CSV table of C-alpha atoms and ligand atoms in Angstrom, one decimal:
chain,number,residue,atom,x,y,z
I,24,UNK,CA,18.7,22.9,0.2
I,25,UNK,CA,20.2,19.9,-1.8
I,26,UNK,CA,21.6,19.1,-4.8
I,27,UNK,CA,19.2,16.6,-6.1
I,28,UNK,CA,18.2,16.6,-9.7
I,29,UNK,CA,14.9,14.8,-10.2
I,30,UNK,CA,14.4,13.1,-13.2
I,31,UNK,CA,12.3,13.8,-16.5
I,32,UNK,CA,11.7,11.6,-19.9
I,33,UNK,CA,14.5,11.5,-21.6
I,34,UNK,CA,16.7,10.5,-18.4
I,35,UNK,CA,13.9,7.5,-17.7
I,36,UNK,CA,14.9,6.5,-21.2
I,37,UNK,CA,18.2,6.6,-21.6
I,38,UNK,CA,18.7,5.3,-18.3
I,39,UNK,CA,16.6,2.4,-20.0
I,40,UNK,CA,18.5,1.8,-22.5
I,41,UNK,CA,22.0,2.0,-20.9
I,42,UNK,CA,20.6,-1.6,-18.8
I,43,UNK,CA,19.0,-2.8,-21.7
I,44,UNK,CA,15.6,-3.1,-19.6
I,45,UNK,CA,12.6,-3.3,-21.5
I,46,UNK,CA,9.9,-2.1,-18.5
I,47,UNK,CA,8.0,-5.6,-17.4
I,48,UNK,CA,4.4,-6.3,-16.6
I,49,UNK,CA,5.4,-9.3,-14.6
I,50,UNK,CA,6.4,-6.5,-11.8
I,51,UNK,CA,3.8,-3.9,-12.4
I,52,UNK,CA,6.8,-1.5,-14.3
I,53,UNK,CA,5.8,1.6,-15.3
I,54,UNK,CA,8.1,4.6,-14.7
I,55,UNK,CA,7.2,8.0,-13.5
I,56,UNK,CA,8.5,10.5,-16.3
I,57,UNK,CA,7.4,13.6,-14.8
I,58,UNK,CA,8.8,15.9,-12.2
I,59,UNK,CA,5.7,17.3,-11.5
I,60,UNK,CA,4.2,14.2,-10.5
I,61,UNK,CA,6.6,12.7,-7.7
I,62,UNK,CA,7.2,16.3,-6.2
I,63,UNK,CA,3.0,16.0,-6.1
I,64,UNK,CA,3.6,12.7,-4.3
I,65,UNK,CA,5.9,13.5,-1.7
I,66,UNK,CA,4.3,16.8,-0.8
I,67,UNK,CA,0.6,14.4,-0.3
I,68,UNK,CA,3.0,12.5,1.6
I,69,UNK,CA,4.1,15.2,4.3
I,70,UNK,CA,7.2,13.9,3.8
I,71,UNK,CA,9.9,16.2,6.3
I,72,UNK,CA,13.8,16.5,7.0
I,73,UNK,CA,13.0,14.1,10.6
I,74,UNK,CA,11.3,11.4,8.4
I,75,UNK,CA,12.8,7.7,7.3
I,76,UNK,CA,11.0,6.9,4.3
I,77,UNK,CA,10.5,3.3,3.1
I,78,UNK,CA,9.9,2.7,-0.7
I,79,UNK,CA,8.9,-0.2,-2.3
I,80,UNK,CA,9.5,-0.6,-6.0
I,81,UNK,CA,11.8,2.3,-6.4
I,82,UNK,CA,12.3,1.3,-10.2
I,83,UNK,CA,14.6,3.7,-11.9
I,84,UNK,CA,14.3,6.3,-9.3
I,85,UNK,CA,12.5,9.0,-10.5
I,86,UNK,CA,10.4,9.4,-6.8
I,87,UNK,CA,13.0,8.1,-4.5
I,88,UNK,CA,15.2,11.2,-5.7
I,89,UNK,CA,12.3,13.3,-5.1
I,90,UNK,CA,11.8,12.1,-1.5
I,91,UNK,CA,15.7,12.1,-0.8
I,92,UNK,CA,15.2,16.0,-1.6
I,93,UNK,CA,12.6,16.1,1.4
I,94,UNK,CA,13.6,13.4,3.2
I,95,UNK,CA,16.4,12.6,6.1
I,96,UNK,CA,16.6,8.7,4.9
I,97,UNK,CA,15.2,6.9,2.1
I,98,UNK,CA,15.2,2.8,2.4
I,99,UNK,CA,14.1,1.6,-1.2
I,100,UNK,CA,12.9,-2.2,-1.8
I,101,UNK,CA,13.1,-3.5,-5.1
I,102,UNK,CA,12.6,-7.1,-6.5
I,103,UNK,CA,14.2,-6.4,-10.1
I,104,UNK,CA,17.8,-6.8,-9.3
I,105,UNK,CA,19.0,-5.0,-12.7
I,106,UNK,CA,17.5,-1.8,-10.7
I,107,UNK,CA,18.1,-2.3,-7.6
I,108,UNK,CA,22.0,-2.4,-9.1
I,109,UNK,CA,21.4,0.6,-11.0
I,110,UNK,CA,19.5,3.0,-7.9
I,111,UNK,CA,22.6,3.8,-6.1
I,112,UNK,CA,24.6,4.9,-9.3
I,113,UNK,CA,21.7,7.0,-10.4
I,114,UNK,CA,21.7,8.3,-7.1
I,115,UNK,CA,25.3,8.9,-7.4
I,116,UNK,CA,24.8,11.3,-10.6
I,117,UNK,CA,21.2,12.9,-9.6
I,118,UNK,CA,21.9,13.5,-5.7
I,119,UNK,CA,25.6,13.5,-4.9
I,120,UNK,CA,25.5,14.9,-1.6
I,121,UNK,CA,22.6,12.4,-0.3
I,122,UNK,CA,24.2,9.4,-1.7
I,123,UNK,CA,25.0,7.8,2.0
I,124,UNK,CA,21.5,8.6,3.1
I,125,UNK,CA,20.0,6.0,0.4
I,126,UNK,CA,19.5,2.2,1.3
I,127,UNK,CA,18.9,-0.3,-1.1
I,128,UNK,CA,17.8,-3.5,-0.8
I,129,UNK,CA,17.0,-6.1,-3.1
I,130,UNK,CA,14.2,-8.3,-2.4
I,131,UNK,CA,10.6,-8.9,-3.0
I,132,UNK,CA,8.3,-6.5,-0.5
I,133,UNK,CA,6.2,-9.1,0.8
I,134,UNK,CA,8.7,-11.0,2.3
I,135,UNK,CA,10.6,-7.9,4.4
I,136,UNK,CA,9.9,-8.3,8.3
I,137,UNK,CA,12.6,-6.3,9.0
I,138,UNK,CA,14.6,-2.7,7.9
I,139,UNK,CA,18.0,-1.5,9.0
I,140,UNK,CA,16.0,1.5,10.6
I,141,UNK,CA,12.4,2.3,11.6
I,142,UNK,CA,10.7,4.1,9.2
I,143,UNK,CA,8.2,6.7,9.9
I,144,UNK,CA,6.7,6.8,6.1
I,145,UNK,CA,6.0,4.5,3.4
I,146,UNK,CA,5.5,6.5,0.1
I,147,UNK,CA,5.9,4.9,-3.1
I,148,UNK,CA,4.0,3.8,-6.6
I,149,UNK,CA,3.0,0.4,-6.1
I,150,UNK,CA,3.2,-2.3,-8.7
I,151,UNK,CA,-0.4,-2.9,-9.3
I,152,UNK,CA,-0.3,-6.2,-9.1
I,153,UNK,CA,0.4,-6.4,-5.6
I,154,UNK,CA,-0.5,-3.2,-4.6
I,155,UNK,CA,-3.3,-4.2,-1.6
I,156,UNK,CA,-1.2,-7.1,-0.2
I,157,UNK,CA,2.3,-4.7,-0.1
I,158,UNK,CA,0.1,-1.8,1.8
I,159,UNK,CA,-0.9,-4.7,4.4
I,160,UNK,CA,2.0,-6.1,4.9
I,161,UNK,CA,4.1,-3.0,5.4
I,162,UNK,CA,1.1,-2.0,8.1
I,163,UNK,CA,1.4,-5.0,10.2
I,164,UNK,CA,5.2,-5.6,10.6
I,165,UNK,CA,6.2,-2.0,10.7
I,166,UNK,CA,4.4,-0.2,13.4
I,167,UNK,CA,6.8,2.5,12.9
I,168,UNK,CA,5.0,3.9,10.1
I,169,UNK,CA,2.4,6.3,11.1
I,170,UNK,CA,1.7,7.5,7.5
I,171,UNK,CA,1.3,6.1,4.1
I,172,UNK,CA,1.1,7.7,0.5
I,173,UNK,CA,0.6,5.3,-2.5
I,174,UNK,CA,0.2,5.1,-6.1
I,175,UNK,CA,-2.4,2.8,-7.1
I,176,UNK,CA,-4.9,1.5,-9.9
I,177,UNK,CA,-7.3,4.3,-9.2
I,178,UNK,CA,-9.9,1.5,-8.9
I,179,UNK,CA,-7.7,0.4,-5.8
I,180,UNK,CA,-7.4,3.6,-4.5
I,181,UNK,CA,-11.5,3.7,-4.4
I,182,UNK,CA,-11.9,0.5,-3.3
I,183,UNK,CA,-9.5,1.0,-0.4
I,184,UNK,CA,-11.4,4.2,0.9
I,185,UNK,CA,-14.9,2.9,0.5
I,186,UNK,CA,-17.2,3.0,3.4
I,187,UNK,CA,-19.8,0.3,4.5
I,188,UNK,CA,-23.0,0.5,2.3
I,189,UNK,CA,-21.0,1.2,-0.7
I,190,UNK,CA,-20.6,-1.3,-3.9
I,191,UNK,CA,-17.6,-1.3,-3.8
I,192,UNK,CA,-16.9,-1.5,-0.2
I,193,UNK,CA,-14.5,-4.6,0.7
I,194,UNK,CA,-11.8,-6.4,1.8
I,195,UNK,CA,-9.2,-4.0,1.4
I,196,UNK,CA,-11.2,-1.3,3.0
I,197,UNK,CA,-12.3,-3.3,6.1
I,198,UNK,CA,-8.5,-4.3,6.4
I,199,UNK,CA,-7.2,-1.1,5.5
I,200,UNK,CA,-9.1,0.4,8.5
I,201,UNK,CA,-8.0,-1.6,11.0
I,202,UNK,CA,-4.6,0.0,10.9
I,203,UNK,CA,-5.6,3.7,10.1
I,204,UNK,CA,-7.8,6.3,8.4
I,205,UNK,CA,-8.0,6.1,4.5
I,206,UNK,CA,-8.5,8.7,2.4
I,207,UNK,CA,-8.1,9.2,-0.9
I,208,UNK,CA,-5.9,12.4,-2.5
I,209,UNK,CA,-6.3,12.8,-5.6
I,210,UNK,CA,-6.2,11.1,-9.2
I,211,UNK,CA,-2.6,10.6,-12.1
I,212,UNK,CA,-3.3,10.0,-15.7
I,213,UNK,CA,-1.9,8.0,-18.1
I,214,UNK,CA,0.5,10.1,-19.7
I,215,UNK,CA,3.1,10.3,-16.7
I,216,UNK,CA,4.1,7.2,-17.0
I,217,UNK,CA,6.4,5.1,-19.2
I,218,UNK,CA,5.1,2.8,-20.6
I,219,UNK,CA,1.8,4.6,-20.0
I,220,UNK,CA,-0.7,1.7,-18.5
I,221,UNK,CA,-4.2,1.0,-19.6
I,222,UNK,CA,-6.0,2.6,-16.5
I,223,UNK,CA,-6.3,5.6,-14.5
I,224,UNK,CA,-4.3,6.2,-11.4
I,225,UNK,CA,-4.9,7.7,-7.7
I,226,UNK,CA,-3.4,8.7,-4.9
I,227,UNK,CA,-4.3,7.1,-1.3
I,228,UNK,CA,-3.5,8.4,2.3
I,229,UNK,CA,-3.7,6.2,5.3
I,230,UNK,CA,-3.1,7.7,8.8
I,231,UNK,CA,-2.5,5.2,11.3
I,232,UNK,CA,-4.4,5.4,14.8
I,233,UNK,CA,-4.0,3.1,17.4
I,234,UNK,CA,-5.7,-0.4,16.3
I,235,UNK,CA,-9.0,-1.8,17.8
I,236,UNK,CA,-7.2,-4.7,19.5
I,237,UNK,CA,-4.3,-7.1,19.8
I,238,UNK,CA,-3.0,-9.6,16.5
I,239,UNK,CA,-4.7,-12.1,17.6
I,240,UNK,CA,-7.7,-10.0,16.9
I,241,UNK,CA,-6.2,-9.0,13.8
I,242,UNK,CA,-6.3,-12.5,12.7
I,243,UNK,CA,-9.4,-13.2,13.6
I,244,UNK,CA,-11.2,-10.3,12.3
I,245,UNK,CA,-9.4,-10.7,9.0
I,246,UNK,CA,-10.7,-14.1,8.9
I,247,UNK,CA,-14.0,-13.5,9.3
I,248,UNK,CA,-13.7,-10.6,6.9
I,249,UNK,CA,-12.5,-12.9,4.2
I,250,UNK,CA,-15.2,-15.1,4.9
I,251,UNK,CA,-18.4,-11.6,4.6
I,252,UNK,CA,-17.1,-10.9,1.3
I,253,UNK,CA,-15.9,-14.4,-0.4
I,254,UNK,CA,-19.7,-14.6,-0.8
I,255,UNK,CA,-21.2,-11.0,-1.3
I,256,UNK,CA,-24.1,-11.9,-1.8
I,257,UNK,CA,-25.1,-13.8,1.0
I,258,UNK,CA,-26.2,-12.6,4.2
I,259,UNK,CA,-23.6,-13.0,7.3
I,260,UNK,CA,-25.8,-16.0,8.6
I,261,UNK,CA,-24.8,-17.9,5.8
I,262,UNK,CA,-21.7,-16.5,4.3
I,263,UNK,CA,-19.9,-16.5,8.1
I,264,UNK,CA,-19.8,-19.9,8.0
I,265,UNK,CA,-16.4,-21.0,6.6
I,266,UNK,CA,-15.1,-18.5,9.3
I,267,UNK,CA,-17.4,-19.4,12.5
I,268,UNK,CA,-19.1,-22.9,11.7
I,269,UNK,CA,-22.3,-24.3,11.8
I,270,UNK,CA,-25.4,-22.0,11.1
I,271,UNK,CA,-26.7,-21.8,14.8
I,272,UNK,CA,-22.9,-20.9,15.9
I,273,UNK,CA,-23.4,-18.3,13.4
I,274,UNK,CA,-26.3,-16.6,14.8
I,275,UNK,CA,-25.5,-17.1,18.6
I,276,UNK,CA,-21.8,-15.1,17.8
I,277,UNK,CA,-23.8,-12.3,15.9
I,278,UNK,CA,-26.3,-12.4,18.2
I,279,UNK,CA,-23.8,-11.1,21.5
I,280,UNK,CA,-22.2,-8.7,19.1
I,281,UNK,CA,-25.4,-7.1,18.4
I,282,UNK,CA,-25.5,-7.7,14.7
I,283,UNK,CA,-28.4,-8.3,12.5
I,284,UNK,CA,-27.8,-11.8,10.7
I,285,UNK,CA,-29.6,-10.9,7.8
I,286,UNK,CA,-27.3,-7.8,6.8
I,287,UNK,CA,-24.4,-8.4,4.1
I,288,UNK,CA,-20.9,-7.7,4.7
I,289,UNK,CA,-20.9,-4.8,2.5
I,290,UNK,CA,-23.4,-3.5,5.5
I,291,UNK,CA,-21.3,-3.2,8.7
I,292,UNK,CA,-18.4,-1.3,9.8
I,293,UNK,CA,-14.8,-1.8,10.9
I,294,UNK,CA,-16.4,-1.4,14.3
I,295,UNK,CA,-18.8,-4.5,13.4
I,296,UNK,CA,-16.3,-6.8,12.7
I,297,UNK,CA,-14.2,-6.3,15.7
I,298,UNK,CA,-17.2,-6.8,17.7
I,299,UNK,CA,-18.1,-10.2,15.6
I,300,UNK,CA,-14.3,-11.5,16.1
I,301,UNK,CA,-14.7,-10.6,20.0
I,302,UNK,CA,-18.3,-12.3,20.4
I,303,UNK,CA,-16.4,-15.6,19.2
I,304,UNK,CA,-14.8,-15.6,22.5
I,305,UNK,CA,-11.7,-16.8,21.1
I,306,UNK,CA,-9.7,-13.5,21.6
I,307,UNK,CA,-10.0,-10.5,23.7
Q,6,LIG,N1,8.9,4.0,-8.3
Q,6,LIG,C1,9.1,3.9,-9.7
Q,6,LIG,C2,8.5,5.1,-10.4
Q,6,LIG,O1,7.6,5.7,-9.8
Q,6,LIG,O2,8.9,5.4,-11.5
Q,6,LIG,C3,8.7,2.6,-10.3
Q,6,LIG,C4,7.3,2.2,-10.0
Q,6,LIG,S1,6.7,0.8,-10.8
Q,6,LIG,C5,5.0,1.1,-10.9
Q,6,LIG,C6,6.8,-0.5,-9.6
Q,6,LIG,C7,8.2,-1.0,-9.2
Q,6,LIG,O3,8.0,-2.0,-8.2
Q,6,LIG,C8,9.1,-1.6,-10.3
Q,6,LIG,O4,10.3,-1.1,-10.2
Q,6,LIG,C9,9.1,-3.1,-9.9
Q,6,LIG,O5,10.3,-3.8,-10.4
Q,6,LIG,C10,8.9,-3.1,-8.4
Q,6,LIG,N2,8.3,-4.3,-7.8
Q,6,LIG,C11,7.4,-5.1,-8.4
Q,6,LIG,N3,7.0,-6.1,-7.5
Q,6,LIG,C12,7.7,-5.9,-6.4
Q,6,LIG,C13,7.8,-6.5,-5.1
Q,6,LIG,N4,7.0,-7.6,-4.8
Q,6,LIG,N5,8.7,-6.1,-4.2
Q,6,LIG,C14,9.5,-5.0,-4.4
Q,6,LIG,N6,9.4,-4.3,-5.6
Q,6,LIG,C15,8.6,-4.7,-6.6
């Protein structure tokens, strides 16, 4: 076992107030203040002694010290550079003997195409702002991850584990899927956070499985994706055309992948698109 202490309300605060950081909603801050909570998170996570985790938005630190406990790496990702400065001290006093297994590195997530190692996880609480586009981006430049554990708006977390014929089936869970099976696993209240944010939260799992195809297909599929739901309400026939063209290019490309025109986006599968972005002929 380890030394690391994990950390409750009162450390969240005085930590705080030593940098003189008033949390900001500009980067989604709000700090985990219960142990409870990121002990919950890394055990969703699976989180083992052979696994190199990456975190993004590590904040003050209150789950990074709880995966270090768990964990044989943790590589942490944070755009405030006040924290980022502060992570390795806290480290230092929380989790003395892991200190050297703790990277930090200051810079914003969606920008990061590559880590000093592979990791095998990404587990962390997500800014909300940028929650959908930090999952997706993690997923397509490191293959290395084969799980994923997040914290999101619980109205995220839905949304990215809807299935087709749902309302609120839609970008983010056609894109989601592409890289691996989401679930969701389970819900966080208000009251665990500091500040404490105006919505729900919830826990999301995605396993990844090997993709349907190749990036270009990626691309392509995500495209036409884009293009289903920028108009919900319109049937693929018409709303296909910003990805595909003119109406009777429409039709002949569902037509050879087998796909009624008339049904919405919010209709068809993962399994649908890919057969839509393959009928264009454009990628394999
Ligand atoms: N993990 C901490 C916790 O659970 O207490 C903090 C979570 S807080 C919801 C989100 C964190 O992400 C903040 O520390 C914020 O500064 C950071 N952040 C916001 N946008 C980011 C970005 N684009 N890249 C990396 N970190 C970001």
């Amino acid at each position: 076992m380890t030394d690391v202490q994990l950390l409750g309300a009162q450390d969240i605060r005085r930590l705080a107030t030593a940098l003189d950081v008033a949390p900001t909603k500009k980067w989604g801050q709000n700090f985990v203040i219960d142990p409870n909570t990121v002990r919950r998170i890394v055990d969703q996570a699976h989180v083992d002694a052979s696994d190199v985790v990456v975190e993004i938005g590590p904040g003050l630190g209150s789950l990074t010290l709880a995966l270090l406990d768990q964990a044989k790496q943790v590589v942490a990702v944070e755009i405030d550079p006040r924290l980022a400065t502060q992570l390795p001290i806290t480290i230092q006093e929380f989790a003395p003997s892991r200190a050297s297994d703790v990277v930090v590195i200051t810079q914003d997530a969606l920008t990061i195409t590559e880590l000093p190692v592979a990791p095998t996880k990404l587990v962390a609480n997500l800014p909300y702002n940028v929650s959908v586009p930090v999952v997706l981006h993690m997923l397509e430049h490191f293959p290395s991850i084969s799980e994923v554990l997040v914290m999101v708006q619980l109205e995220v977390a839905d949304r990215l584990a809807a299935q087709p014929g749902s309302k609120i089936y839609g970008v983010p869970s056609v894109k989601a899927s592409w890289y691996g099976q989401v679930t969701k696993a389970g819900a966080i209240g208000r009251n665990v956070f500091w500040p404490a944010p105006n919505v729900d939260s919830g826990l999301v799992r995605i396993v990844r499985r090997e993709t349907p195809g190749d990036d270009n297909l990626r691309q392509k599929m995500f495209a036409i994706v884009d293009s289903a739901f920028g108009q919900r309400r319109k049937t693929l026939r018409t709303a296909l055309g910003a990805a595909l063209g003119a109406p009777n290019v429409v039709e002949e490309i569902l037509r050879r992948a087998g796909i009624d025109p008339s049904l919405r986006g919010e209709q068809i599968s993962l399994e649908d698109f890919v057969a839509i972005a393959r009928a264009t002929g454009e990628v394999q």
